[in-house]
Each structure stands twice: as structure tokens, then as C-alpha cells.
Amino acid sequence: MNVNALRPQRFKLYIETYGCQMNVNDSEVVVAILAREGFSVTQDMQQADLILINTCSVRENAEQRIRGRLDVFRIEKKQRPGLLVGVIGCMAERLKEQLLEEEKAVDLVAGPDAYRDLPQLVRNAGTGQKAVNVLLSREETYADISPVRMDKNGVSSFVSIMRGCNNRCAYCIVPYTRGVERSRSHETILQEVTALVEAGYKEVTLLGQNVDSYRRDSADETISFARLLEDVAAVSPALRVRFATSHPKDMTDEVLHVMATCHNICKSIHLPAQSGSTRILELMRRRYTREWYLSRIEAIRRILPSCAISTDLIAGFCTETEDDHRESLSLMQQALFDYAFMFKYSVRPNTPAARKMKDDVPEEVKSRRLQEIIDLQGLLSAQSKQRFIGHTVEVLAENISKKSPDQLSGRSSQNMVVVFPKKHYAPGDYVQVHIIECTPATLLGEAL
Ligand code: 5AD
Ligand code: SF4
């Protein structure tokens, strides 16, 4: 593709996104940057002049999936030699030039802090030059860029409030692929949220690797996450506010009290535990103990009795014994998580764990422990849903149900998916729904 020659015309961009919510929002930033160069998004890969794949490196199987997609793009390129393919995001940052060497499909590589350079990278790749930018930044927050929303419903949107991570948990690649932590200006966050409200959005999810360490200093004040949350909630009483991810070592009671005071902050907290064993938590460099974690759960239950709590758990981290594993199971039973994301430990190159520890839990033991965690969470999730039967919850309707055009689906404040007969309601409406029954993933009810 000769981008210079084609400039007045419109190009088609096909973009696929893998991994976390932050990547979803980053893809929207990328679309905004490339829109200025005449690119519009297509859902059809075969129409595309440029294919971008926004990638995740957090576990090995995430990377394998992306390699599989690159094979598909290579076949597409064989049929259309002018097509350009770019890898962006965490895998681009981790593998850098190596990606150009290993993957025949790839023409350009851009890390998470290099998206402003994409127009130039596309031009270079279009003329057969090397196109790699994986510089990490201490400042970049894309604060001035209005992401082009790619959700279909126009109801719920992500807003990034910070980038990067300084925690360096032993197993985690994120601090190396996304760089150091930096907070976006309070003012631009509020402007973006206000613009979303004006465009009819009803829910925002504030995103950061560790939202509790959000901090902006100005001449006369310091803005903490608690203050930011309060200010975002004040933008409009009709706007629901969510956030992720909280860190057990940093989550303050002040944040919980703001949640209790503001009716429009959803009562749902994602608080990754990773393990229930203090010994493993120390090896993971999580900087809290089992007791500290449980004391944070107790604070949530005390200050926000109706709050749902979800978590992340890793099975089979280096040196994990049966006793350590049983401590994870017992932590789950004590915390009564409503939902969990559960993973087998996967060694990530150049992380502290990969450099200093042996991945010594056999694969079959990891699998069995993960299965025990999944089975227990299945019971806890079912119990959590059953508690809502017979009660009425406020649901923000988001989509027509995939299973039936007569049903709407949305989420409660506790982030439970609720499906109910549509009647005269539409996506974007707040609906009081009386819960009648539940499936493993969903609450079912009737609109009042
Ligand atoms: N192996 C398995 N799970 C991991 N996570 C992060 N790094 C790894 C890894 N190397 C999980 C953690 C984190 C979530 C986003 O992914 O549970 O909270
Ligand atoms: Fe990774 Fe830990 Fe940072 Fe989360 S807090 S992104 S697990 S290093």
C-alpha cells in the first residue's frame, strides 16, 4: 500500500484485540489516531488495507493464539500483496524486531506507548522500510486523544485513567511490556467522561493496572483515586461508574466510603488475590499476607454490605505445595468470591520468577489444582447468584439478548448479567428487574 499516493482516499483498517480491557481501550485510541490519516474501520478482513492485531503476553497461551491469527493473515497477504499487517501491544513490546524475523506476515511492530507514531510506521512499511517502534514512555497517557468507540451498544465505555505498572509481581510481564506507572490528568479524564455522557453513554469503567495508586499532584493539591472516583461520579447522577483493577495492598477505606456515599458507583470490586498462602504471596512479591487480604475483604463487607467481589487466582506458582494450594481454596471459602478468573502459572520470559525461580510444579499437578479451584468457584458463583432470587435489582440494559430478540440483557450494580423480557425497554434504560431464577452465568427475571 502506498499511503502517500492514496492519501485523499479512505483506507480500511481491520483491527483485532486480545487480552485485557485496557487493550480494548487502546485499540480505540489507535483507531482515533489512524482516522486522522484517512483510515476507517472495517469488520471485514478482506476489505482491509491494513490489519492490526493488538496483542497480549500475559500467559503463553495468549501468545499462541495470536501466532495462530498471524498464520491466517499470512494467507490473506498471499492473495493481496499490498495488504499491510501490524502487531501492536504487549507482544510487540516483548518481541520487538524478532517478530519481523519470525513472522512472515508482519510488516510493522508498535509497542503500547508508540501509537502516535503509527501513521509514520504505516508509511514506512508501505514503502518496504523497517517499521518498528517499541519505545516505552514515562509520560504518555494519550490524554488528548478521544478514543473512537467500537462498542456496538453506545451504553457502556472504558476510560483509561493511568498506564503501566510499578509493582513487578514476580510472575507478571506487564511492567516490562507497558512500562512504568503514570496517571492521566484529572481534567482530561473528566472531560472524556463528560463527552461520553453528552453522547448518551450510561456507564464508564475507569481502567488502570492498579487504580488505587492513581495520583496527580498539582500546585495546591494531590488528587487520589478516591477523589477522582468521587468527581467522575459527580459528572452525572444517571451515569454508572465502575473501575478495575484494585490492588489489595493499596485499596483504601476512603475508596470504599466514596463508593458507599455515591449511589451511582457500582457495588463491585475486582480484587486479585493470586494465592491464599502467605508464603506464595511473598514469593510472588505481592506485598500483602493472607491475613491482610482477608482484612480488606472484611472492610468491603463492613462498609459496602451489598458489594460483589471478584478475584484472580493462579494455580501452581513456583514451589507451591498441597498445603499452599489448600490455603487458596480456603481463602476462596472465606472470601466467598462472586466471580473469579483462574489461571495456571505460565512462565513469562525475563520476569523475576523466570529469572530466579524454577517452574517446578508438574503440569498435571497444576491442571488438577486449577480444576479444584474452578470447581469450588463454580459452587461459590452459583450460591452468589441464588442469593438474588426473589429480590429486585436495578439493571442497565445493554443489548438485545443473543438468544432471543424479545429479551434484553444488561448488568446489575454487582456486575451480574441479567436477562429479562424486553417489553417496551431498550438498551440504555435503567430497569428494575425482579429475579426469578438463575443459570450458571446469568440471572433471569421480569421487569417491574
Ligand atoms: N501466569 C498465570 N497467570 C498470570 N497472570 C499474570 N501473569 C501470569 C502468569 N505469568 C494473571 C494474574 C493477573 C491476571 C491479569 O493474569 O492473575 O491478575
Ligand atoms: Fe502485573 Fe502485579 Fe502490576 Fe497487576 S499489579 S499488572 S499482576 S505486576
mmCIF file of N, CA, C and O in Angstrom, residues 30-72:
data_model
loop_
_atom_site.group_PDB
_atom_site.id
_atom_site.type_symbol
_atom_site.label_atom_id
_atom_site.label_comp_id
_atom_site.label_asym_id
_atom_site.label_seq_id
_atom_site.Cartn_x
_atom_site.Cartn_y
_atom_site.Cartn_z
ATOM 1 N N VAL A 30 -5.993 3.823 18.988
ATOM 2 C CA VAL A 30 -5.319 3.566 17.705
ATOM 3 C C VAL A 30 -6.230 3.937 16.532
ATOM 4 O O VAL A 30 -5.805 4.574 15.565
ATOM 5 N N VAL A 31 -7.499 3.579 16.640
ATOM 6 C CA VAL A 31 -8.444 3.912 15.571
ATOM 7 C C VAL A 31 -8.556 5.433 15.437
ATOM 8 O O VAL A 31 -8.576 5.978 14.328
ATOM 9 N N ALA A 32 -8.558 6.130 16.584
ATOM 10 C CA ALA A 32 -8.641 7.604 16.542
ATOM 11 C C ALA A 32 -7.406 8.191 15.851
ATOM 12 O O ALA A 32 -7.520 9.117 15.041
ATOM 13 N N ILE A 33 -6.245 7.659 16.168
ATOM 14 C CA ILE A 33 -5.002 8.183 15.573
ATOM 15 C C ILE A 33 -4.997 7.924 14.064
ATOM 16 O O ILE A 33 -4.652 8.809 13.274
ATOM 17 N N LEU A 34 -5.405 6.748 13.661
ATOM 18 C CA LEU A 34 -5.357 6.420 12.226
ATOM 19 C C LEU A 34 -6.518 7.058 11.447
ATOM 20 O O LEU A 34 -6.404 7.273 10.239
ATOM 21 N N ALA A 35 -7.594 7.401 12.148
ATOM 22 C CA ALA A 35 -8.715 8.072 11.468
ATOM 23 C C ALA A 35 -8.252 9.401 10.882
ATOM 24 O O ALA A 35 -8.680 9.808 9.804
ATOM 25 N N ARG A 36 -7.328 10.065 11.599
ATOM 26 C CA ARG A 36 -6.806 11.358 11.113
ATOM 27 C C ARG A 36 -6.040 11.189 9.809
ATOM 28 O O ARG A 36 -5.810 12.155 9.093
ATOM 29 N N GLU A 37 -5.597 9.974 9.533
ATOM 30 C CA GLU A 37 -4.835 9.700 8.308
ATOM 31 C C GLU A 37 -5.726 9.133 7.214
ATOM 32 O O GLU A 37 -5.235 8.619 6.208
ATOM 33 N N GLY A 38 -7.020 9.129 7.450
ATOM 34 C CA GLY A 38 -7.942 8.671 6.413
ATOM 35 C C GLY A 38 -8.344 7.212 6.529
ATOM 36 O O GLY A 38 -8.908 6.642 5.602
ATOM 37 N N PHE A 39 -8.063 6.580 7.667
ATOM 38 C CA PHE A 39 -8.475 5.183 7.835
ATOM 39 C C PHE A 39 -9.854 5.105 8.488
ATOM 40 O O PHE A 39 -10.112 5.816 9.457
ATOM 41 N N SER A 40 -10.688 4.227 7.964
ATOM 42 C CA SER A 40 -11.917 3.910 8.683
ATOM 43 C C SER A 40 -11.944 2.405 8.935
ATOM 44 O O SER A 40 -11.304 1.636 8.233
ATOM 45 N N VAL A 41 -12.684 2.035 9.992
ATOM 46 C CA VAL A 41 -12.662 0.638 10.431
ATOM 47 C C VAL A 41 -13.590 -0.209 9.574
ATOM 48 O O VAL A 41 -14.701 0.203 9.251
ATOM 49 N N THR A 42 -13.106 -1.390 9.204
ATOM 50 C CA THR A 42 -13.977 -2.377 8.568
ATOM 51 C C THR A 42 -14.032 -3.621 9.447
ATOM 52 O O THR A 42 -13.050 -3.947 10.130
ATOM 53 N N GLN A 43 -15.173 -4.287 9.430
ATOM 54 C CA GLN A 43 -15.293 -5.548 10.178
ATOM 55 C C GLN A 43 -14.883 -6.721 9.292
ATOM 56 O O GLN A 43 -14.861 -7.858 9.746
ATOM 57 N N ASP A 44 -14.573 -6.427 8.027
ATOM 58 C CA ASP A 44 -14.298 -7.491 7.062
ATOM 59 C C ASP A 44 -12.815 -7.456 6.688
ATOM 60 O O ASP A 44 -12.365 -6.555 5.988
ATOM 61 N N MET A 45 -12.102 -8.463 7.149
ATOM 62 C CA MET A 45 -10.660 -8.524 6.909
ATOM 63 C C MET A 45 -10.319 -8.424 5.418
ATOM 64 O O MET A 45 -9.298 -7.856 5.028
ATOM 65 N N GLN A 46 -11.202 -8.967 4.589
ATOM 66 C CA GLN A 46 -10.892 -8.997 3.153
ATOM 67 C C GLN A 46 -10.988 -7.619 2.486
ATOM 68 O O GLN A 46 -10.502 -7.436 1.381
ATOM 69 N N GLN A 47 -11.621 -6.673 3.172
ATOM 70 C CA GLN A 47 -11.699 -5.304 2.647
ATOM 71 C C GLN A 47 -10.513 -4.451 3.086
ATOM 72 O O GLN A 47 -10.367 -3.320 2.631
ATOM 73 N N ALA A 48 -9.683 -4.988 3.990
ATOM 74 C CA ALA A 48 -8.713 -4.132 4.679
ATOM 75 C C ALA A 48 -7.493 -3.807 3.839
ATOM 76 O O ALA A 48 -7.006 -4.632 3.071
ATOM 77 N N ASP A 49 -6.980 -2.544 4.020
ATOM 78 C CA ASP A 49 -5.658 -2.181 3.506
ATOM 79 C C ASP A 49 -4.605 -2.451 4.579
ATOM 80 O O ASP A 49 -3.447 -2.655 4.286
ATOM 81 N N LEU A 50 -5.069 -2.373 5.827
ATOM 82 C CA LEU A 50 -4.166 -2.567 6.971
ATOM 83 C C LEU A 50 -4.870 -3.439 8.004
ATOM 84 O O LEU A 50 -6.004 -3.157 8.387
ATOM 85 N N ILE A 51 -4.150 -4.500 8.436
ATOM 86 C CA ILE A 51 -4.657 -5.329 9.534
ATOM 87 C C ILE A 51 -3.771 -5.065 10.746
ATOM 88 O O ILE A 51 -2.548 -5.139 10.645
ATOM 89 N N LEU A 52 -4.402 -4.726 11.880
ATOM 90 C CA LEU A 52 -3.625 -4.604 13.121
ATOM 91 C C LEU A 52 -4.136 -5.637 14.114
ATOM 92 O O LEU A 52 -5.345 -5.860 14.225
ATOM 93 N N ILE A 53 -3.204 -6.237 14.841
ATOM 94 C CA ILE A 53 -3.608 -7.153 15.903
ATOM 95 C C ILE A 53 -3.009 -6.640 17.206
ATOM 96 O O ILE A 53 -1.792 -6.494 17.340
ATOM 97 N N ASN A 54 -3.913 -6.278 18.125
ATOM 98 C CA ASN A 54 -3.497 -5.729 19.421
ATOM 99 C C ASN A 54 -3.383 -6.899 20.395
ATOM 100 O O ASN A 54 -4.365 -7.587 20.661
ATOM 101 N N THR A 55 -2.175 -7.108 20.900
ATOM 102 C CA THR A 55 -1.824 -8.412 21.471
ATOM 103 C C THR A 55 -1.621 -8.400 22.981
ATOM 104 O O THR A 55 -1.428 -7.350 23.598
ATOM 105 N N CYS A 56 -1.602 -9.615 23.530
ATOM 106 C CA CYS A 56 -1.441 -9.842 24.968
ATOM 107 C C CYS A 56 -0.319 -10.852 25.170
ATOM 108 O O CYS A 56 -0.224 -11.829 24.443
ATOM 109 N N SER A 57 0.511 -10.602 26.195
ATOM 110 C CA SER A 57 1.632 -11.511 26.503
ATOM 111 C C SER A 57 1.505 -12.117 27.886
ATOM 112 O O SER A 57 2.441 -12.725 28.373
ATOM 113 N N VAL A 58 0.364 -11.946 28.525
ATOM 114 C CA VAL A 58 0.299 -12.225 29.963
ATOM 115 C C VAL A 58 0.494 -13.713 30.276
ATOM 116 O O VAL A 58 1.084 -14.057 31.291
ATOM 117 N N ARG A 59 0.032 -14.567 29.371
ATOM 118 C CA ARG A 59 0.300 -16.012 29.506
ATOM 119 C C ARG A 59 0.706 -16.551 28.142
ATOM 120 O O ARG A 59 0.355 -15.982 27.109
ATOM 121 N N GLU A 60 1.392 -17.686 28.176
ATOM 122 C CA GLU A 60 1.909 -18.214 26.913
ATOM 123 C C GLU A 60 0.771 -18.551 25.948
ATOM 124 O O GLU A 60 0.882 -18.319 24.742
ATOM 125 N N ASN A 61 -0.334 -19.089 26.481
ATOM 126 C CA ASN A 61 -1.408 -19.478 25.548
ATOM 127 C C ASN A 61 -2.035 -18.272 24.844
ATOM 128 O O ASN A 61 -2.521 -18.395 23.724
ATOM 129 N N ALA A 62 -1.956 -17.088 25.474
ATOM 130 C CA ALA A 62 -2.450 -15.870 24.790
ATOM 131 C C ALA A 62 -1.585 -15.614 23.558
ATOM 132 O O ALA A 62 -2.090 -15.287 22.475
ATOM 133 N N GLU A 63 -0.288 -15.779 23.708
ATOM 134 C CA GLU A 63 0.623 -15.544 22.573
ATOM 135 C C GLU A 63 0.429 -16.592 21.485
ATOM 136 O O GLU A 63 0.503 -16.281 20.292
ATOM 137 N N GLN A 64 0.183 -17.837 21.904
ATOM 138 C CA GLN A 64 -0.011 -18.892 20.887
ATOM 139 C C GLN A 64 -1.225 -18.602 20.014
ATOM 140 O O GLN A 64 -1.203 -18.809 18.802
ATOM 141 N N ARG A 65 -2.263 -18.108 20.661
ATOM 142 C CA ARG A 65 -3.473 -17.772 19.907
ATOM 143 C C ARG A 65 -3.177 -16.705 18.856
ATOM 144 O O ARG A 65 -3.664 -16.749 17.735
ATOM 145 N N ILE A 66 -2.366 -15.733 19.242
ATOM 146 C CA ILE A 66 -2.031 -14.634 18.324
ATOM 147 C C ILE A 66 -1.177 -15.149 17.164
ATOM 148 O O ILE A 66 -1.395 -14.778 16.012
ATOM 149 N N ARG A 67 -0.253 -16.062 17.472
ATOM 150 C CA ARG A 67 0.545 -16.668 16.388
ATOM 151 C C ARG A 67 -0.388 -17.358 15.385
ATOM 152 O O ARG A 67 -0.158 -17.315 14.179
ATOM 153 N N GLY A 68 -1.409 -17.999 15.902
ATOM 154 C CA GLY A 68 -2.389 -18.672 15.025
ATOM 155 C C GLY A 68 -3.083 -17.670 14.100
ATOM 156 O O GLY A 68 -3.272 -17.931 12.913
ATOM 157 N N ARG A 69 -3.428 -16.505 14.636
ATOM 158 C CA ARG A 69 -4.079 -15.472 13.813
ATOM 159 C C ARG A 69 -3.106 -14.930 12.766
ATOM 160 O O ARG A 69 -3.490 -14.622 11.643
ATOM 161 N N LEU A 70 -1.828 -14.826 13.130
ATOM 162 C CA LEU A 70 -0.839 -14.319 12.159
ATOM 163 C C LEU A 70 -0.726 -15.279 10.974
ATOM 164 O O LEU A 70 -0.509 -14.846 9.839
ATOM 165 N N ASP A 71 -0.904 -16.578 11.228
ATOM 166 C CA ASP A 71 -0.900 -17.553 10.113
ATOM 167 C C ASP A 71 -2.050 -17.249 9.153
ATOM 168 O O ASP A 71 -1.893 -17.311 7.934
ATOM 169 N N VAL A 72 -3.202 -16.919 9.723
ATOM 170 C CA VAL A 72 -4.368 -16.593 8.878
ATOM 171 C C VAL A 72 -4.083 -15.324 8.064
ATOM 172 O O VAL A 72 -4.371 -15.253 6.867
#
